[in-house]
mmCIF file of C-alpha atoms in Angstrom:
data_model
loop_
_atom_site.group_PDB
_atom_site.id
_atom_site.type_symbol
_atom_site.label_atom_id
_atom_site.label_comp_id
_atom_site.label_asym_id
_atom_site.label_seq_id
_atom_site.Cartn_x
_atom_site.Cartn_y
_atom_site.Cartn_z
ATOM 1 C CA MET A 1 -19.518 -202.703 -66.785
ATOM 2 C CA THR A 2 -18.618 -203.571 -63.208
ATOM 3 C CA ALA A 3 -20.283 -204.217 -59.887
ATOM 4 C CA THR A 4 -18.834 -204.530 -56.422
ATOM 5 C CA ALA A 5 -20.167 -207.008 -53.948
ATOM 6 C CA SER A 6 -22.312 -205.200 -51.400
ATOM 7 C CA THR A 7 -25.854 -204.122 -52.175
ATOM 8 C CA THR A 8 -25.530 -201.280 -49.656
ATOM 9 C CA THR A 9 -22.159 -199.788 -50.669
ATOM 10 C CA SER A 10 -21.898 -200.910 -54.281
ATOM 11 C CA VAL A 11 -21.136 -199.341 -57.612
ATOM 12 C CA LEU A 12 -22.609 -200.277 -60.973
ATOM 13 C CA THR A 13 -21.611 -198.731 -64.276
ATOM 14 C CA ALA A 14 -23.728 -198.688 -67.402
ATOM 15 C CA ARG A 15 -24.205 -196.838 -70.652
ATOM 16 C CA ALA A 16 -27.993 -196.664 -70.415
ATOM 17 C CA LEU A 17 -30.679 -196.961 -67.738
ATOM 18 C CA LEU A 18 -34.064 -198.644 -68.181
ATOM 19 C CA LEU A 19 -36.652 -197.593 -65.614
ATOM 20 C CA ASP A 20 -39.801 -199.315 -64.499
ATOM 21 C CA MET A 21 -42.492 -196.890 -63.313
ATOM 22 C CA ASP A 22 -44.848 -198.262 -60.636
ATOM 23 C CA GLY A 23 -43.012 -199.010 -57.413
ATOM 24 C CA THR A 24 -39.744 -197.766 -58.882
ATOM 25 C CA LEU A 25 -40.331 -194.100 -59.731
ATOM 26 C CA VAL A 26 -43.961 -193.734 -58.671
ATOM 27 C CA ASN A 27 -45.738 -195.064 -55.597
ATOM 28 C CA SER A 28 -49.117 -196.036 -57.013
ATOM 29 C CA ASP A 29 -49.850 -198.831 -54.543
ATOM 30 C CA ALA A 30 -52.995 -197.157 -53.164
ATOM 31 C CA SER A 31 -54.602 -196.911 -56.606
ATOM 32 C CA VAL A 32 -53.462 -200.391 -57.631
ATOM 33 C CA GLU A 33 -54.882 -201.911 -54.469
ATOM 34 C CA ARG A 34 -58.239 -200.123 -54.780
ATOM 35 C CA CYS A 35 -58.750 -201.250 -58.369
ATOM 36 C CA TRP A 36 -57.591 -204.821 -57.878
ATOM 37 C CA ARG A 37 -59.519 -205.307 -54.652
ATOM 38 C CA HIS A 38 -62.656 -204.303 -56.530
ATOM 39 C CA TRP A 39 -61.859 -206.737 -59.343
ATOM 40 C CA ALA A 40 -61.104 -209.538 -56.858
ATOM 41 C CA GLY A 41 -64.463 -209.000 -55.162
ATOM 42 C CA GLU A 42 -66.273 -209.196 -58.496
ATOM 43 C CA HIS A 43 -64.666 -212.579 -59.177
ATOM 44 C CA GLY A 44 -64.880 -214.129 -55.723
ATOM 45 C CA LEU A 45 -61.132 -214.091 -55.166
ATOM 46 C CA ASP A 46 -59.201 -213.365 -51.983
ATOM 47 C CA PRO A 47 -57.920 -209.815 -52.507
ATOM 48 C CA GLU A 48 -54.797 -210.457 -50.425
ATOM 49 C CA GLU A 49 -53.832 -213.340 -52.690
ATOM 50 C CA VAL A 50 -54.571 -211.243 -55.771
ATOM 51 C CA LEU A 51 -52.345 -208.412 -54.562
ATOM 52 C CA LYS A 52 -49.417 -210.823 -54.224
ATOM 53 C CA VAL A 53 -49.221 -211.290 -58.013
ATOM 54 C CA VAL A 54 -50.417 -208.026 -59.576
ATOM 55 C CA HIS A 55 -47.167 -206.060 -59.482
ATOM 56 C CA GLY A 56 -45.045 -205.795 -62.599
ATOM 57 C CA ARG A 57 -47.321 -207.527 -65.080
ATOM 58 C CA GLN A 58 -49.881 -206.170 -67.483
ATOM 59 C CA GLY A 59 -53.372 -206.685 -66.116
ATOM 60 C CA TYR A 60 -54.423 -209.365 -68.579
ATOM 61 C CA ALA A 61 -51.348 -211.436 -67.639
ATOM 62 C CA THR A 62 -52.204 -211.181 -63.943
ATOM 63 C CA MET A 63 -55.774 -212.255 -64.684
ATOM 64 C CA ALA A 64 -54.491 -215.253 -66.645
ATOM 65 C CA VAL A 65 -52.455 -216.358 -63.618
ATOM 66 C CA LEU A 66 -55.415 -215.939 -61.255
ATOM 67 C CA LEU A 67 -58.099 -217.401 -63.551
ATOM 68 C CA PRO A 68 -56.174 -219.859 -65.738
ATOM 69 C CA ASP A 69 -59.269 -221.502 -67.226
ATOM 70 C CA ARG A 70 -60.895 -218.260 -68.381
ATOM 71 C CA PRO A 71 -60.770 -217.318 -72.087
ATOM 72 C CA MET A 72 -57.983 -214.839 -72.767
ATOM 73 C CA GLU A 73 -60.451 -212.602 -74.629
ATOM 74 C CA GLN A 74 -62.200 -211.946 -71.321
ATOM 75 C CA ASN A 75 -58.888 -211.072 -69.676
ATOM 76 C CA TYR A 76 -58.176 -208.546 -72.432
ATOM 77 C CA ALA A 77 -61.667 -207.068 -72.012
ATOM 78 C CA ASP A 78 -61.301 -206.794 -68.236
ATOM 79 C CA ASN A 79 -57.836 -205.306 -68.682
ATOM 80 C CA ARG A 80 -59.242 -202.473 -70.801
ATOM 81 C CA VAL A 81 -61.716 -201.663 -68.030
ATOM 82 C CA MET A 82 -58.981 -201.905 -65.390
ATOM 83 C CA LEU A 83 -56.682 -199.545 -67.304
ATOM 84 C CA ALA A 84 -59.444 -196.947 -67.553
ATOM 85 C CA GLN A 85 -60.156 -197.236 -63.822
ATOM 86 C CA GLU A 86 -56.489 -196.937 -62.877
ATOM 87 C CA THR A 87 -55.976 -193.980 -65.196
ATOM 88 C CA ALA A 88 -58.870 -192.134 -63.565
ATOM 89 C CA ASP A 89 -57.736 -192.999 -60.020
ATOM 90 C CA THR A 90 -54.609 -190.993 -59.166
ATOM 91 C CA GLU A 91 -55.463 -190.273 -55.525
ATOM 92 C CA GLY A 92 -52.394 -190.992 -53.421
ATOM 93 C CA VAL A 93 -50.074 -191.405 -56.411
ATOM 94 C CA VAL A 94 -46.763 -189.828 -55.336
ATOM 95 C CA PRO A 95 -43.098 -190.060 -56.303
ATOM 96 C CA ILE A 96 -40.882 -192.659 -54.686
ATOM 97 C CA PRO A 97 -38.577 -190.769 -52.284
ATOM 98 C CA GLY A 98 -35.588 -189.488 -54.231
ATOM 99 C CA ALA A 99 -37.254 -189.902 -57.635
ATOM 100 C CA PRO A 100 -37.387 -186.171 -58.514
ATOM 101 C CA ALA A 101 -33.667 -185.696 -57.847
ATOM 102 C CA PHE A 102 -32.832 -188.960 -59.624
ATOM 103 C CA MET A 103 -34.768 -187.974 -62.746
ATOM 104 C CA SER A 104 -33.047 -184.586 -62.726
ATOM 105 C CA ALA A 105 -29.637 -186.246 -62.425
ATOM 106 C CA ILE A 106 -30.203 -188.509 -65.451
ATOM 107 C CA ALA A 107 -32.078 -185.980 -67.611
ATOM 108 C CA GLU A 108 -29.243 -185.695 -70.165
ATOM 109 C CA LEU A 109 -28.091 -189.318 -69.867
ATOM 110 C CA PRO A 110 -29.393 -192.245 -71.945
ATOM 111 C CA HIS A 111 -32.493 -193.627 -70.257
ATOM 112 C CA ALA A 112 -35.946 -194.954 -71.059
ATOM 113 C CA LEU A 113 -39.152 -195.777 -69.226
ATOM 114 C CA VAL A 114 -40.154 -199.436 -69.657
ATOM 115 C CA THR A 115 -43.561 -199.949 -68.077
ATOM 116 C CA SER A 116 -46.435 -202.428 -68.156
ATOM 117 C CA ALA A 117 -48.794 -199.434 -68.145
ATOM 118 C CA ASN A 118 -50.203 -198.073 -71.383
ATOM 119 C CA VAL A 119 -49.594 -194.533 -72.636
ATOM 120 C CA ALA A 120 -52.621 -193.027 -70.891
ATOM 121 C CA LEU A 121 -51.857 -194.638 -67.521
ATOM 122 C CA SER A 122 -48.154 -193.791 -67.631
ATOM 123 C CA ASP A 123 -49.036 -190.187 -68.517
ATOM 124 C CA ALA A 124 -51.518 -190.002 -65.622
ATOM 125 C CA ARG A 125 -49.203 -191.441 -62.996
ATOM 126 C CA MET A 126 -46.041 -189.582 -63.999
ATOM 127 C CA THR A 127 -48.062 -186.361 -64.068
ATOM 128 C CA ALA A 128 -49.657 -187.070 -60.678
ATOM 129 C CA ALA A 129 -46.189 -187.689 -59.231
ATOM 130 C CA ALA A 130 -44.860 -184.513 -60.921
ATOM 131 C CA LEU A 131 -42.071 -186.459 -62.639
ATOM 132 C CA PRO A 132 -40.768 -185.718 -66.138
ATOM 133 C CA MET A 133 -41.617 -188.260 -68.820
ATOM 134 C CA PRO A 134 -38.476 -189.682 -70.434
ATOM 135 C CA ARG A 135 -38.145 -188.924 -74.130
ATOM 136 C CA THR A 136 -37.974 -192.669 -74.774
ATOM 137 C CA ARG A 137 -40.582 -194.969 -73.314
ATOM 138 C CA VAL A 138 -41.854 -198.487 -73.927
ATOM 139 C CA THR A 139 -45.467 -199.050 -72.903
ATOM 140 C CA ALA A 140 -48.030 -201.834 -73.155
ATOM 141 C CA GLU A 141 -48.879 -200.737 -76.696
ATOM 142 C CA ASP A 142 -45.329 -201.440 -77.870
ATOM 143 C CA VAL A 143 -44.991 -205.098 -76.864
ATOM 144 C CA THR A 144 -46.702 -208.387 -77.552
ATOM 145 C CA ALA A 145 -45.758 -210.030 -74.232
ATOM 146 C CA SER A 146 -45.951 -208.800 -70.640
ATOM 147 C CA LYS A 147 -43.162 -208.933 -68.084
ATOM 148 C CA PRO A 148 -41.659 -211.365 -67.026
ATOM 149 C CA HIS A 149 -41.012 -211.693 -70.771
ATOM 150 C CA PRO A 150 -37.913 -209.620 -71.665
ATOM 151 C CA GLU A 151 -39.417 -208.003 -74.785
ATOM 152 C CA GLY A 152 -39.975 -204.588 -73.218
ATOM 153 C CA PHE A 153 -36.457 -204.224 -71.868
ATOM 154 C CA LEU A 154 -34.879 -205.492 -75.082
ATOM 155 C CA LEU A 155 -36.933 -202.983 -77.054
ATOM 156 C CA GLY A 156 -35.937 -200.189 -74.680
ATOM 157 C CA ALA A 157 -32.256 -200.987 -75.104
ATOM 158 C CA ALA A 158 -32.546 -201.250 -78.875
ATOM 159 C CA THR A 159 -34.455 -197.969 -79.122
ATOM 160 C CA LEU A 160 -31.710 -196.210 -77.171
ATOM 161 C CA GLY A 161 -29.072 -197.918 -79.320
ATOM 162 C CA PHE A 162 -27.347 -200.016 -76.658
ATOM 163 C CA ALA A 163 -26.625 -203.699 -76.157
ATOM 164 C CA PRO A 164 -28.425 -205.439 -73.276
ATOM 165 C CA ASP A 165 -25.245 -205.811 -71.217
ATOM 166 C CA ASP A 166 -24.683 -202.049 -71.469
ATOM 167 C CA CYS A 167 -27.963 -201.443 -69.611
ATOM 168 C CA VAL A 168 -28.953 -201.410 -65.953
ATOM 169 C CA VAL A 169 -32.633 -201.864 -65.108
ATOM 170 C CA PHE A 170 -34.399 -200.279 -62.128
ATOM 171 C CA GLU A 171 -37.243 -202.532 -60.939
ATOM 172 C CA ASP A 172 -39.375 -203.254 -57.881
ATOM 173 C CA SER A 173 -41.267 -206.437 -58.773
ATOM 174 C CA GLU A 174 -40.485 -210.115 -59.175
ATOM 175 C CA ALA A 175 -41.907 -210.146 -62.703
ATOM 176 C CA GLY A 176 -39.877 -207.096 -63.686
ATOM 177 C CA ILE A 177 -36.614 -208.428 -62.262
ATOM 178 C CA GLU A 178 -37.163 -211.752 -64.005
ATOM 179 C CA ALA A 179 -37.742 -209.859 -67.269
ATOM 180 C CA ALA A 180 -34.544 -207.855 -66.850
ATOM 181 C CA ARG A 181 -32.498 -210.967 -66.146
ATOM 182 C CA ALA A 182 -34.020 -212.759 -69.113
ATOM 183 C CA ALA A 183 -32.916 -209.782 -71.220
ATOM 184 C CA GLY A 184 -29.335 -210.218 -69.984
ATOM 185 C CA MET A 185 -29.340 -207.008 -67.968
ATOM 186 C CA ARG A 186 -28.223 -206.127 -64.458
ATOM 187 C CA VAL A 187 -30.799 -204.926 -61.964
ATOM 188 C CA VAL A 188 -31.092 -202.308 -59.251
ATOM 189 C CA GLY A 189 -33.929 -203.439 -57.013
ATOM 190 C CA VAL A 190 -36.032 -200.684 -55.470
ATOM 191 C CA GLY A 191 -38.146 -201.189 -52.363
ATOM 192 C CA PRO A 192 -39.222 -204.196 -50.293
ATOM 193 C CA ARG A 193 -40.636 -206.360 -53.094
ATOM 194 C CA ALA A 194 -37.286 -206.373 -54.879
ATOM 195 C CA SER A 195 -35.101 -207.390 -51.954
ATOM 196 C CA ALA A 196 -36.122 -211.064 -52.045
ATOM 197 C CA MET A 197 -34.978 -211.354 -55.680
ATOM 198 C CA SER A 198 -31.266 -210.751 -54.907
ATOM 199 C CA PRO A 199 -30.769 -207.946 -57.453
ATOM 200 C CA ASP A 200 -27.263 -206.761 -58.311
ATOM 201 C CA ALA A 201 -27.848 -203.797 -55.999
ATOM 202 C CA HIS A 202 -30.768 -202.910 -53.755
ATOM 203 C CA VAL A 203 -32.066 -199.634 -52.317
ATOM 204 C CA ASP A 204 -35.033 -198.938 -50.090
ATOM 205 C CA ASP A 205 -35.739 -195.886 -52.221
ATOM 206 C CA LEU A 206 -33.918 -193.579 -54.626
ATOM 207 C CA THR A 207 -32.478 -191.353 -51.896
ATOM 208 C CA GLN A 208 -29.824 -194.065 -51.407
ATOM 209 C CA LEU A 209 -28.404 -193.588 -54.901
ATOM 210 C CA ARG A 210 -25.959 -191.138 -56.488
ATOM 211 C CA VAL A 211 -25.508 -190.780 -60.250
ATOM 212 C CA GLU A 212 -22.274 -189.687 -61.893
ATOM 213 C CA ALA A 213 -21.580 -189.197 -65.610
ATOM 214 C CA LEU A 214 -18.053 -190.491 -66.288
ATOM 215 C CA PRO A 215 -15.646 -189.109 -68.920
ATOM 216 C CA THR A 216 -15.795 -192.524 -70.639
ATOM 217 C CA GLY A 217 -19.471 -191.968 -71.440
ATOM 218 C CA GLU A 218 -20.510 -194.468 -68.792
ATOM 219 C CA ILE A 219 -22.909 -193.797 -65.941
ATOM 220 C CA ALA A 220 -21.747 -194.628 -62.432
ATOM 221 C CA LEU A 221 -24.431 -195.606 -59.933
ATOM 222 C CA ARG A 222 -23.219 -195.377 -56.349
ATOM 223 C CA PHE A 223 -25.246 -196.878 -53.511
ATOM 224 C CA GLY A 224 -25.303 -196.351 -49.792
#
């Protein structure tokens, strides 16, 4: 596995790709913001401050950061309500530019979805964005700890049958990038939230990426 220096004209090689969903393949920001603004109002919190920490984590983990003295049982209960609201609210959910072509390019290559969403929410958003669901996916039901814990990415790699350093993660959020690094994986950052985290490579969206299957069985990711 190799990487060249520039995040705009770089190359990464991997044997498997692990893909976050929200902000990486699917633009669900409108739905996320509607649901979390409503929750913030119910709890007397500044919605702008809430929106700074919601991305990448499971809902209960975000609530624990925002309301650290509240019993975790209440966070789990609120999270169940939030998941139902987000699943029902797909207005404005669209693919990240380049995502349809990217998913087509990797269709026969080893890859998995690793998302903080549950099965129902990931189904709803991938369907709304008209993107194919990877055959392998890790959702909230499969893990005991939310990103930035590395459990999800490690499980994704193991399910595909690859070592962590054989994998490249696609992520948009601070929590997700921290999880990938904790798992010992390299990261392609997607979008503005990722740029501040100095990922191994960065793209504004997936139109800036080309995928090539190499004769060695590796996957070449070319940027710029």
